[in-house]
mmCIF file of C-alpha atoms and ligand atoms in Angstrom:
data_model
loop_
_atom_site.group_PDB
_atom_site.id
_atom_site.type_symbol
_atom_site.label_atom_id
_atom_site.label_comp_id
_atom_site.label_asym_id
_atom_site.label_seq_id
_atom_site.Cartn_x
_atom_site.Cartn_y
_atom_site.Cartn_z
ATOM 1 C CA MET O 1 0.000 0.000 0.000
ATOM 2 C CA LYS O 2 1.447 3.375 -1.037
ATOM 3 C CA ILE O 3 1.472 5.993 1.691
ATOM 4 C CA THR O 4 0.330 8.712 -0.726
ATOM 5 C CA GLU O 5 -2.681 6.601 -1.694
ATOM 6 C CA VAL O 6 -3.584 5.983 1.946
ATOM 7 C CA LEU O 7 -3.339 9.685 2.690
ATOM 8 C CA GLN O 8 -5.527 10.417 -0.296
ATOM 9 C CA VAL O 9 -8.151 7.940 0.948
ATOM 10 C CA LEU O 10 -8.053 9.523 4.387
ATOM 11 C CA SER O 11 -8.361 13.060 3.038
ATOM 12 C CA ASP O 12 -12.111 12.597 2.577
ATOM 13 C CA SER O 13 -14.188 13.344 5.678
ATOM 14 C CA THR O 14 -16.899 10.744 4.856
ATOM 15 C CA ARG O 15 -14.309 7.984 4.576
ATOM 16 C CA LEU O 16 -12.696 9.104 7.809
ATOM 17 C CA ARG O 17 -16.094 9.022 9.530
ATOM 18 C CA MET O 18 -16.682 5.529 8.142
ATOM 19 C CA LEU O 19 -13.300 4.268 9.306
ATOM 20 C CA ARG O 20 -13.871 5.673 12.752
ATOM 21 C CA LEU O 21 -17.268 3.947 12.972
ATOM 22 C CA LEU O 22 -15.957 0.661 11.539
ATOM 23 C CA GLY O 23 -13.125 0.709 14.043
ATOM 24 C CA GLN O 24 -15.688 0.566 16.822
ATOM 25 C CA GLU O 25 -18.279 -1.811 15.396
ATOM 26 C CA GLU O 26 -18.752 -3.922 12.295
ATOM 27 C CA LEU O 27 -21.580 -2.416 10.284
ATOM 28 C CA SER O 28 -23.648 -3.231 7.197
ATOM 29 C CA VAL O 29 -24.190 -0.830 4.310
ATOM 30 C CA ALA O 30 -27.752 -0.196 5.527
ATOM 31 C CA GLU O 31 -26.507 0.673 9.012
ATOM 32 C CA LEU O 32 -23.836 3.000 7.609
ATOM 33 C CA GLN O 33 -26.530 4.651 5.478
ATOM 34 C CA GLU O 34 -28.629 5.241 8.566
ATOM 35 C CA ILE O 35 -25.769 6.730 10.569
ATOM 36 C CA LEU O 36 -24.287 8.868 7.808
ATOM 37 C CA GLU O 37 -27.669 9.721 6.250
ATOM 38 C CA MET O 38 -26.354 9.086 2.752
ATOM 39 C CA GLY O 39 -27.516 7.014 -0.204
ATOM 40 C CA GLN O 40 -26.476 3.412 -0.767
ATOM 41 C CA SER O 41 -24.384 4.031 -3.896
ATOM 42 C CA ARG O 42 -22.290 6.700 -2.191
ATOM 43 C CA ILE O 43 -21.631 4.468 0.822
ATOM 44 C CA SER O 44 -20.829 1.496 -1.419
ATOM 45 C CA SER O 45 -18.345 3.410 -3.554
ATOM 46 C CA HIS O 46 -16.511 4.698 -0.438
ATOM 47 C CA LEU O 47 -16.460 1.171 0.997
ATOM 48 C CA GLY O 48 -15.099 -0.149 -2.298
ATOM 49 C CA LEU O 49 -12.192 2.280 -2.122
ATOM 50 C CA LEU O 50 -11.484 1.428 1.531
ATOM 51 C CA ARG O 51 -11.523 -2.280 0.696
ATOM 52 C CA ARG O 52 -9.252 -1.899 -2.332
ATOM 53 C CA ASN O 53 -6.746 -0.146 -0.083
ATOM 54 C CA ASN O 54 -6.953 -2.950 2.500
ATOM 55 C CA LEU O 55 -8.289 -0.658 5.186
ATOM 56 C CA VAL O 56 -11.519 -2.577 5.841
ATOM 57 C CA SER O 57 -12.480 -6.251 5.798
ATOM 58 C CA ASP O 58 -15.868 -7.747 5.040
ATOM 59 C CA ARG O 59 -17.780 -10.691 6.472
ATOM 60 C CA LYS O 60 -20.871 -12.285 4.944
ATOM 61 C CA ASP O 61 -23.691 -13.171 7.320
ATOM 62 C CA GLY O 62 -26.638 -14.559 5.350
ATOM 63 C CA LYS O 63 -27.736 -11.912 2.877
ATOM 64 C CA ARG O 64 -25.873 -9.129 4.666
ATOM 65 C CA THR O 65 -22.249 -8.123 4.499
ATOM 66 C CA TYR O 66 -20.626 -6.529 7.516
ATOM 67 C CA TYR O 67 -17.588 -4.299 7.231
ATOM 68 C CA ALA O 68 -14.939 -3.579 9.853
ATOM 69 C CA LEU O 69 -11.644 -1.730 10.108
ATOM 70 C CA ARG O 70 -8.859 -4.271 9.584
ATOM 71 C CA ASP O 71 -7.096 -5.150 12.842
ATOM 72 C CA GLU O 72 -3.619 -4.463 11.556
ATOM 73 C CA VAL O 73 -4.386 -0.988 10.126
ATOM 74 C CA CYS O 74 -3.946 0.942 13.365
ATOM 75 C CA SER O 75 -0.922 -1.064 14.488
ATOM 76 C CA ASN O 76 0.829 -0.629 11.104
ATOM 77 C CA TYR O 77 -0.028 3.043 10.635
ATOM 78 C CA GLY O 78 0.343 5.122 13.763
ATOM 79 C CA PHE O 79 -0.976 8.186 11.984
ATOM 80 C CA ILE O 80 -4.266 6.414 11.158
ATOM 81 C CA ARG O 81 -4.657 5.400 14.792
ATOM 82 C CA MET O 82 -4.117 9.007 15.798
ATOM 83 C CA ALA O 83 -6.536 10.323 13.169
ATOM 84 C CA LEU O 84 -9.261 7.944 14.322
ATOM 85 C CA SER O 85 -8.822 8.429 18.047
ATOM 86 C CA GLU O 86 -8.420 12.218 17.908
ATOM 87 C CA GLU O 87 -11.381 14.118 19.341
ATOM 88 C CA SER O 88 -12.738 16.413 16.675
ATOM 89 C CA ASP O 89 -14.945 19.462 16.853
ATOM 90 C CA GLU O 90 -16.504 18.708 13.493
ATOM 91 C CA GLU O 91 -20.251 18.657 13.999
ATOM 92 C CA PHE O 92 -20.823 15.086 12.713
ATOM 93 C CA TRP O 93 -18.403 13.521 15.218
ATOM 94 C CA GLU O 94 -20.909 13.489 18.091
ATOM 95 C CA SER O 95 -23.970 12.660 16.019
ATOM 96 C CA ASP O 96 -22.139 9.663 14.499
ATOM 97 C CA GLN O 97 -21.417 8.363 17.986
ATOM 98 C CA SER O 98 -25.012 8.656 19.172
ATOM 99 C CA ALA O 99 -26.368 7.069 15.954
ATOM 100 C CA LEU O 100 -23.890 4.193 16.364
ATOM 101 C CA ALA O 101 -24.957 3.681 19.989
ATOM 102 C CA ARG O 102 -28.603 3.624 18.855
ATOM 103 C CA ILE O 103 -27.889 0.905 16.274
ATOM 104 C CA VAL O 104 -25.918 -1.269 18.692
ATOM 105 C CA ASP O 105 -28.714 -0.918 21.236
ATOM 106 C CA ARG O 106 -31.356 -1.813 18.631
ATOM 107 C CA ARG O 107 -29.436 -4.983 17.642
ATOM 108 C CA ARG O 108 -29.294 -6.049 21.285
ATOM 109 C CA ARG O 109 -33.009 -5.373 21.747
ATOM 110 C CA GLU O 110 -33.877 -7.354 18.601
ATOM 111 C CA SER O 111 -32.011 -10.366 19.932
ATOM 112 C CA GLU O 112 -33.624 -9.945 23.380
ATOM 113 C CA ARG O 113 -37.079 -9.649 21.814
ATOM 114 C CA TYR O 114 -36.535 -12.871 19.873
ATOM 115 C CA PHE O 115 -35.527 -14.801 22.987
ATOM 116 C CA ASP O 116 -38.319 -13.173 25.051
ATOM 117 C CA GLU O 117 -40.784 -14.493 22.484
ATOM 118 C CA VAL O 118 -39.389 -18.024 22.310
ATOM 119 C CA ALA O 119 -38.494 -18.374 26.016
ATOM 120 C CA GLU O 120 -41.537 -20.508 26.823
ATOM 121 C CA ARG O 121 -40.977 -22.784 23.832
ATOM 122 C CA LEU O 122 -37.160 -22.994 23.786
ATOM 123 C CA GLY O 123 -36.939 -26.170 25.925
ATOM 124 C CA LYS O 124 -39.299 -28.042 23.590
ATOM 125 C CA ASN O 125 -38.378 -26.488 20.272
ATOM 126 C CA TYR O 126 -35.686 -27.291 17.804
ATOM 127 C CA VAL O 127 -32.515 -25.306 18.497
ATOM 128 C CA PRO O 128 -29.985 -25.645 15.654
ATOM 129 C CA GLY O 129 -26.983 -27.662 16.782
ATOM 130 C CA ARG O 130 -28.363 -28.500 20.237
ATOM 131 C CA THR O 131 -28.421 -32.277 19.911
ATOM 132 C CA TRP O 132 -28.251 -34.896 22.654
ATOM 133 C CA GLU O 133 -25.129 -36.190 20.912
ATOM 134 C CA ALA O 134 -23.384 -32.824 21.317
ATOM 135 C CA ILE O 135 -24.546 -32.527 24.926
ATOM 136 C CA GLY O 136 -23.330 -36.096 25.550
ATOM 137 C CA HIS O 137 -19.860 -35.259 24.223
ATOM 138 C CA PHE O 138 -19.705 -32.218 26.476
ATOM 139 C CA LEU O 139 -20.814 -34.228 29.531
ATOM 140 C CA PHE O 140 -18.198 -36.926 28.910
ATOM 141 C CA ARG O 141 -15.560 -34.197 29.288
ATOM 142 C CA LEU O 142 -16.697 -33.793 32.907
ATOM 143 C CA VAL O 143 -15.731 -37.367 33.824
ATOM 144 C CA PRO O 144 -13.335 -37.195 36.803
ATOM 145 C CA PRO O 145 -10.075 -39.203 36.955
ATOM 146 C CA ILE O 146 -11.640 -42.298 38.538
ATOM 147 C CA THR O 147 -11.640 -46.072 37.970
ATOM 148 C CA ILE O 148 -14.753 -47.330 36.200
ATOM 149 C CA VAL O 149 -16.034 -50.811 35.469
ATOM 150 C CA ASP O 150 -18.384 -51.128 32.502
ATOM 151 C CA LEU O 151 -20.314 -54.335 33.116
ATOM 152 C CA GLY O 152 -21.582 -55.859 29.854
ATOM 153 C CA ALA O 153 -19.633 -53.266 27.899
ATOM 154 C CA GLY O 154 -20.263 -54.622 24.398
ATOM 155 C CA GLU O 155 -17.850 -53.126 21.879
ATOM 156 C CA GLY O 156 -17.148 -50.326 24.367
ATOM 157 C CA MET O 157 -18.848 -47.358 22.737
ATOM 158 C CA ILE O 158 -19.527 -45.734 26.116
ATOM 159 C CA SER O 159 -16.263 -46.887 27.671
ATOM 160 C CA GLN O 160 -14.175 -45.324 24.912
ATOM 161 C CA LEU O 161 -15.770 -41.946 25.660
ATOM 162 C CA LEU O 162 -15.307 -42.432 29.415
ATOM 163 C CA ALA O 163 -11.662 -43.411 28.927
ATOM 164 C CA GLU O 164 -10.855 -40.010 27.411
ATOM 165 C CA ARG O 165 -10.907 -38.552 30.951
ATOM 166 C CA ALA O 166 -11.186 -41.424 33.445
ATOM 167 C CA LYS O 167 -8.085 -42.824 35.159
ATOM 168 C CA LYS O 168 -8.938 -46.367 34.106
ATOM 169 C CA VAL O 169 -11.887 -48.130 32.488
ATOM 170 C CA ILE O 170 -12.314 -51.896 32.787
ATOM 171 C CA CYS O 171 -14.799 -53.465 30.384
ATOM 172 C CA VAL O 172 -16.282 -56.789 31.361
ATOM 173 C CA ASP O 173 -18.184 -58.853 28.810
ATOM 174 C CA SER O 174 -19.155 -62.505 28.440
ATOM 175 C CA SER O 175 -18.882 -62.486 24.654
ATOM 176 C CA LYS O 176 -15.390 -63.353 23.434
ATOM 177 C CA SER O 177 -16.095 -61.565 20.136
ATOM 178 C CA MET O 178 -17.058 -58.366 21.954
ATOM 179 C CA VAL O 179 -13.912 -58.587 24.088
ATOM 180 C CA ARG O 180 -11.763 -59.016 20.968
ATOM 181 C CA LEU O 181 -13.530 -56.241 19.059
ATOM 182 C CA GLY O 182 -13.467 -53.829 22.012
ATOM 183 C CA THR O 183 -9.787 -54.534 22.712
ATOM 184 C CA ASP O 184 -8.896 -53.831 19.064
ATOM 185 C CA LEU O 185 -10.942 -50.617 18.980
ATOM 186 C CA ALA O 186 -9.341 -49.316 22.195
ATOM 187 C CA LYS O 187 -5.883 -50.113 20.814
ATOM 188 C CA ARG O 188 -6.633 -48.353 17.519
ATOM 189 C CA LYS O 189 -7.835 -45.297 19.409
ATOM 190 C CA GLY O 190 -4.724 -45.301 21.592
ATOM 191 C CA LEU O 191 -6.743 -45.718 24.800
ATOM 192 C CA SER O 192 -4.116 -47.411 26.953
ATOM 193 C CA ASN O 193 -6.243 -46.924 30.087
ATOM 194 C CA LEU O 194 -9.103 -49.065 28.671
ATOM 195 C CA GLU O 195 -8.803 -52.754 29.445
ATOM 196 C CA TYR O 196 -11.134 -55.632 28.509
ATOM 197 C CA LYS O 197 -11.787 -58.657 30.667
ATOM 198 C CA TYR O 198 -13.738 -61.685 29.583
ATOM 199 C CA GLY O 199 -16.171 -62.445 32.377
ATOM 200 C CA ASP O 200 -19.668 -62.566 33.745
ATOM 201 C CA LEU O 201 -21.781 -59.842 35.289
ATOM 202 C CA GLU O 202 -22.721 -62.320 37.964
ATOM 203 C CA LYS O 203 -19.113 -63.217 38.775
ATOM 204 C CA VAL O 204 -17.131 -60.061 38.025
ATOM 205 C CA PRO O 205 -13.410 -60.812 37.542
ATOM 206 C CA LEU O 206 -12.286 -57.965 39.818
ATOM 207 C CA SER O 207 -11.292 -57.787 43.447
ATOM 208 C CA SER O 208 -13.622 -56.285 46.044
ATOM 209 C CA LYS O 209 -13.587 -52.508 46.672
ATOM 210 C CA SER O 210 -11.506 -51.794 43.580
ATOM 211 C CA VAL O 211 -13.568 -49.323 41.479
ATOM 212 C CA ASP O 212 -15.205 -45.909 41.938
ATOM 213 C CA LEU O 213 -18.047 -46.334 39.449
ATOM 214 C CA ALA O 214 -19.933 -49.412 38.232
ATOM 215 C CA LEU O 215 -21.885 -48.937 35.023
ATOM 216 C CA MET O 216 -24.442 -51.293 33.544
ATOM 217 C CA SER O 217 -25.788 -49.948 30.296
ATOM 218 C CA GLN O 218 -28.422 -52.184 28.702
ATOM 219 C CA SER O 219 -26.800 -55.236 30.230
ATOM 220 C CA LEU O 220 -28.750 -55.976 33.424
ATOM 221 C CA HIS O 221 -31.673 -57.426 31.478
ATOM 222 C CA HIS O 222 -29.226 -59.989 30.018
ATOM 223 C CA ALA O 223 -28.227 -61.357 33.436
ATOM 224 C CA GLN O 224 -29.794 -64.657 34.475
ATOM 225 C CA LYS O 225 -30.063 -63.328 38.020
ATOM 226 C CA PRO O 226 -30.073 -59.515 38.001
ATOM 227 C CA GLU O 227 -29.968 -59.368 41.797
ATOM 228 C CA VAL O 228 -26.682 -61.329 41.757
ATOM 229 C CA ALA O 229 -25.258 -58.926 39.140
ATOM 230 C CA LEU O 230 -26.190 -55.946 41.352
ATOM 231 C CA ALA O 231 -24.613 -57.632 44.394
ATOM 232 C CA GLU O 232 -21.422 -58.106 42.343
ATOM 233 C CA ALA O 233 -21.436 -54.425 41.374
ATOM 234 C CA PHE O 234 -21.766 -53.611 45.075
ATOM 235 C CA ARG O 235 -18.848 -55.893 45.953
ATOM 236 C CA VAL O 236 -16.371 -54.417 43.451
ATOM 237 C CA LEU O 237 -17.223 -50.801 44.368
ATOM 238 C CA LYS O 238 -15.161 -48.917 46.911
ATOM 239 C CA PRO O 239 -17.102 -47.418 49.833
ATOM 240 C CA GLY O 240 -18.641 -44.214 48.498
ATOM 241 C CA GLY O 241 -18.601 -45.650 44.952
ATOM 242 C CA GLN O 242 -21.458 -44.994 42.550
ATOM 243 C CA LEU O 243 -23.741 -47.336 40.628
ATOM 244 C CA ILE O 244 -25.344 -46.370 37.321
ATOM 245 C CA VAL O 245 -27.849 -48.644 35.626
ATOM 246 C CA ILE O 246 -29.370 -47.765 32.266
ATOM 247 C CA ASP O 247 -31.972 -50.287 31.208
ATOM 248 C CA LEU O 248 -35.362 -50.787 29.635
ATOM 249 C CA LYS O 249 -38.558 -50.163 31.525
ATOM 250 C CA LYS O 250 -40.713 -53.265 31.708
ATOM 251 C CA HIS O 251 -42.339 -53.930 28.323
ATOM 252 C CA GLN O 252 -44.385 -56.560 26.538
ATOM 253 C CA PHE O 253 -42.274 -56.853 23.382
ATOM 254 C CA GLU O 254 -41.490 -60.568 23.656
ATOM 255 C CA LYS O 255 -39.726 -60.526 20.281
ATOM 256 C CA ALA O 256 -36.821 -58.780 22.061
ATOM 257 C CA ARG O 257 -35.680 -62.219 23.212
ATOM 258 C CA GLU O 258 -35.107 -63.392 19.679
ATOM 259 C CA LEU O 259 -34.176 -60.025 18.127
ATOM 260 C CA TYR O 260 -31.799 -58.724 20.808
ATOM 261 C CA GLY O 261 -31.037 -61.821 22.898
ATOM 262 C CA ASP O 262 -32.791 -60.239 25.906
ATOM 263 C CA HIS O 263 -33.485 -62.376 28.946
ATOM 264 C CA TRP O 264 -35.718 -60.011 30.955
ATOM 265 C CA MET O 265 -38.357 -57.772 29.354
ATOM 266 C CA GLY O 266 -36.980 -54.738 31.206
ATOM 267 C CA PHE O 267 -37.733 -53.856 34.818
ATOM 268 C CA GLY O 268 -40.491 -52.036 36.648
ATOM 269 C CA GLN O 269 -39.403 -48.751 38.208
ATOM 270 C CA ASN O 270 -40.254 -49.934 41.729
ATOM 271 C CA GLU O 271 -38.814 -53.373 41.068
ATOM 272 C CA LEU O 272 -35.416 -51.951 40.069
ATOM 273 C CA TYR O 273 -35.460 -49.570 43.041
ATOM 274 C CA ARG O 274 -36.102 -52.497 45.387
ATOM 275 C CA MET O 275 -33.422 -54.724 43.797
ATOM 276 C CA ILE O 276 -30.795 -51.968 44.116
ATOM 277 C CA GLY O 277 -31.697 -51.432 47.777
ATOM 278 C CA ASP O 278 -31.594 -55.199 48.442
ATOM 279 C CA ALA O 279 -28.064 -55.332 46.999
ATOM 280 C CA GLY O 280 -26.985 -52.944 49.787
ATOM 281 C CA PHE O 281 -26.976 -49.599 47.956
ATOM 282 C CA ARG O 282 -28.192 -46.343 49.481
ATOM 283 C CA GLY O 283 -30.025 -43.352 48.044
ATOM 284 C CA ALA O 284 -31.307 -45.089 44.924
ATOM 285 C CA LYS O 285 -33.110 -43.008 42.313
ATOM 286 C CA VAL O 286 -34.862 -44.621 39.362
ATOM 287 C CA GLU O 287 -36.280 -42.376 36.666
ATOM 288 C CA ILE O 288 -37.665 -42.724 33.152
ATOM 289 C CA VAL O 289 -35.288 -40.607 31.072
ATOM 290 C CA ALA O 290 -36.313 -41.420 27.509
ATOM 291 C CA LYS O 291 -39.310 -42.634 25.543
ATOM 292 C CA GLU O 292 -38.888 -43.862 21.998
ATOM 293 C CA LYS O 293 -41.290 -42.469 19.419
ATOM 294 C CA LYS O 294 -41.369 -45.614 17.292
ATOM 295 C CA LYS O 295 -43.096 -48.909 18.056
ATOM 296 C CA PRO O 296 -42.754 -50.754 20.432
ATOM 297 C CA PHE O 297 -42.155 -47.433 22.270
ATOM 298 C CA PHE O 298 -39.318 -48.620 24.530
ATOM 299 C CA GLU O 299 -38.761 -46.471 27.599
ATOM 300 C CA THR O 300 -35.362 -46.095 29.279
ATOM 301 C CA LEU O 301 -34.769 -46.179 33.017
ATOM 302 C CA LEU O 302 -31.795 -44.478 34.623
ATOM 303 C CA ALA O 303 -30.958 -45.698 38.101
ATOM 304 C CA THR O 304 -28.267 -44.250 40.354
ATOM 305 C CA ALA O 305 -27.212 -45.277 43.845
ATOM 306 C CA GLU O 306 -24.249 -45.192 46.214
ATOM 307 C CA LYS O 307 -22.345 -47.787 48.208
ATOM 308 C CA ALA O 308 -22.328 -46.190 51.641
HETATM 309 C C1 SAM T 401 -27.047 -54.613 24.581
HETATM 310 S S1 SAM T 401 -25.338 -54.853 24.797
HETATM 311 C C2 SAM T 401 -24.925 -53.368 25.646
HETATM 312 C C3 SAM T 401 -23.547 -52.890 25.349
HETATM 313 C C4 SAM T 401 -23.129 -51.586 26.030
HETATM 314 N N1 SAM T 401 -23.183 -51.663 27.462
HETATM 315 C C5 SAM T 401 -23.914 -50.424 25.524
HETATM 316 O O1 SAM T 401 -24.702 -49.840 26.268
HETATM 317 O O2 SAM T 401 -23.716 -50.024 24.364
HETATM 318 C C6 SAM T 401 -25.252 -56.070 26.037
HETATM 319 C C7 SAM T 401 -23.869 -56.602 26.288
HETATM 320 O O3 SAM T 401 -23.882 -57.378 27.491
HETATM 321 C C8 SAM T 401 -23.097 -58.553 27.307
HETATM 322 N N2 SAM T 401 -23.598 -59.575 28.250
HETATM 323 C C9 SAM T 401 -24.756 -60.253 28.186
HETATM 324 N N3 SAM T 401 -24.860 -61.077 29.240
HETATM 325 C C10 SAM T 401 -23.744 -60.892 29.983
HETATM 326 C C11 SAM T 401 -23.260 -61.471 31.171
HETATM 327 N N4 SAM T 401 -23.959 -62.379 31.849
HETATM 328 N N5 SAM T 401 -22.073 -61.073 31.645
HETATM 329 C C12 SAM T 401 -21.348 -60.139 30.979
HETATM 330 N N6 SAM T 401 -21.750 -59.584 29.834
HETATM 331 C C13 SAM T 401 -22.935 -59.931 29.350
HETATM 332 C C14 SAM T 401 -23.301 -58.916 25.855
HETATM 333 O O4 SAM T 401 -22.242 -59.720 25.367
HETATM 334 C C15 SAM T 401 -23.351 -57.530 25.204
HETATM 335 O O5 SAM T 401 -22.092 -57.141 24.784
#
């Protein structure tokens, strides 16, 4: 950029006003028109010149384009910084500032009005990008550095996510294929703190009081004796350790035996609460956390409890 050209660009009071405004806030052509009270073609031709001289940048947002003073302009050219920060007694200086403040305030109010209107519906409505998957990924980042046993872990989809933050994750499964598959996947993902053990929910291959969290996700209904599996979870937990059971609420879909190899057709809410208490746990909570929209309308129970 030639200095003489820059000085020539700056020698126009409208362009100087624009640069001063764009240094404070990114603005669209329509907003500049409103502040400067000038026609669109005049504003556009000034903006074109400022852009060609690399003094402003533009950003597309939908149908609108927003312009802003380039970050490096003031640091590269001390005299521009001075020209833009200098107080001036020219009459437009103050009116530009109040018009800019009005526009910024109006933008804020527009956004507030939108959220005021949708506030009641926001929890139920579609919010772009707010998926349970995204929320799940965020929540997995909150996992503390603890030792977890995933009982009936399958290929380890949940365990792999837990292992990103946990100290150690031990996956127990009675299917040799699952153990092989899960071990390979963990290795490929470089999860050295995720270990698979071939074993049974009802005879967990771990020593007593060795883990902080016992997880059973969609595995309890596969146990021959669920109460024995819960007693095993209790045994391997350290005092103060947590139990999490995610399972199906009792249903009538008998085909699940043949389709998914299920042994129990889910559990009643009270039934699961009682079984967890009988295994020795304290403070059990059993809630329905999801209802499928497709037939046979499976419902999911989430149970949590603590080994006192
Ligand atoms: C529906 S999958 C759930 C996998 C995983 N927990 C999940 O939520 O994605 C059930 C898993 O439990 C395992 N399983 C079934 N009976 C078991 C038992 N008695 N002991 C250990 N694992 C068992 C199966 O091999 C299978 O991998």
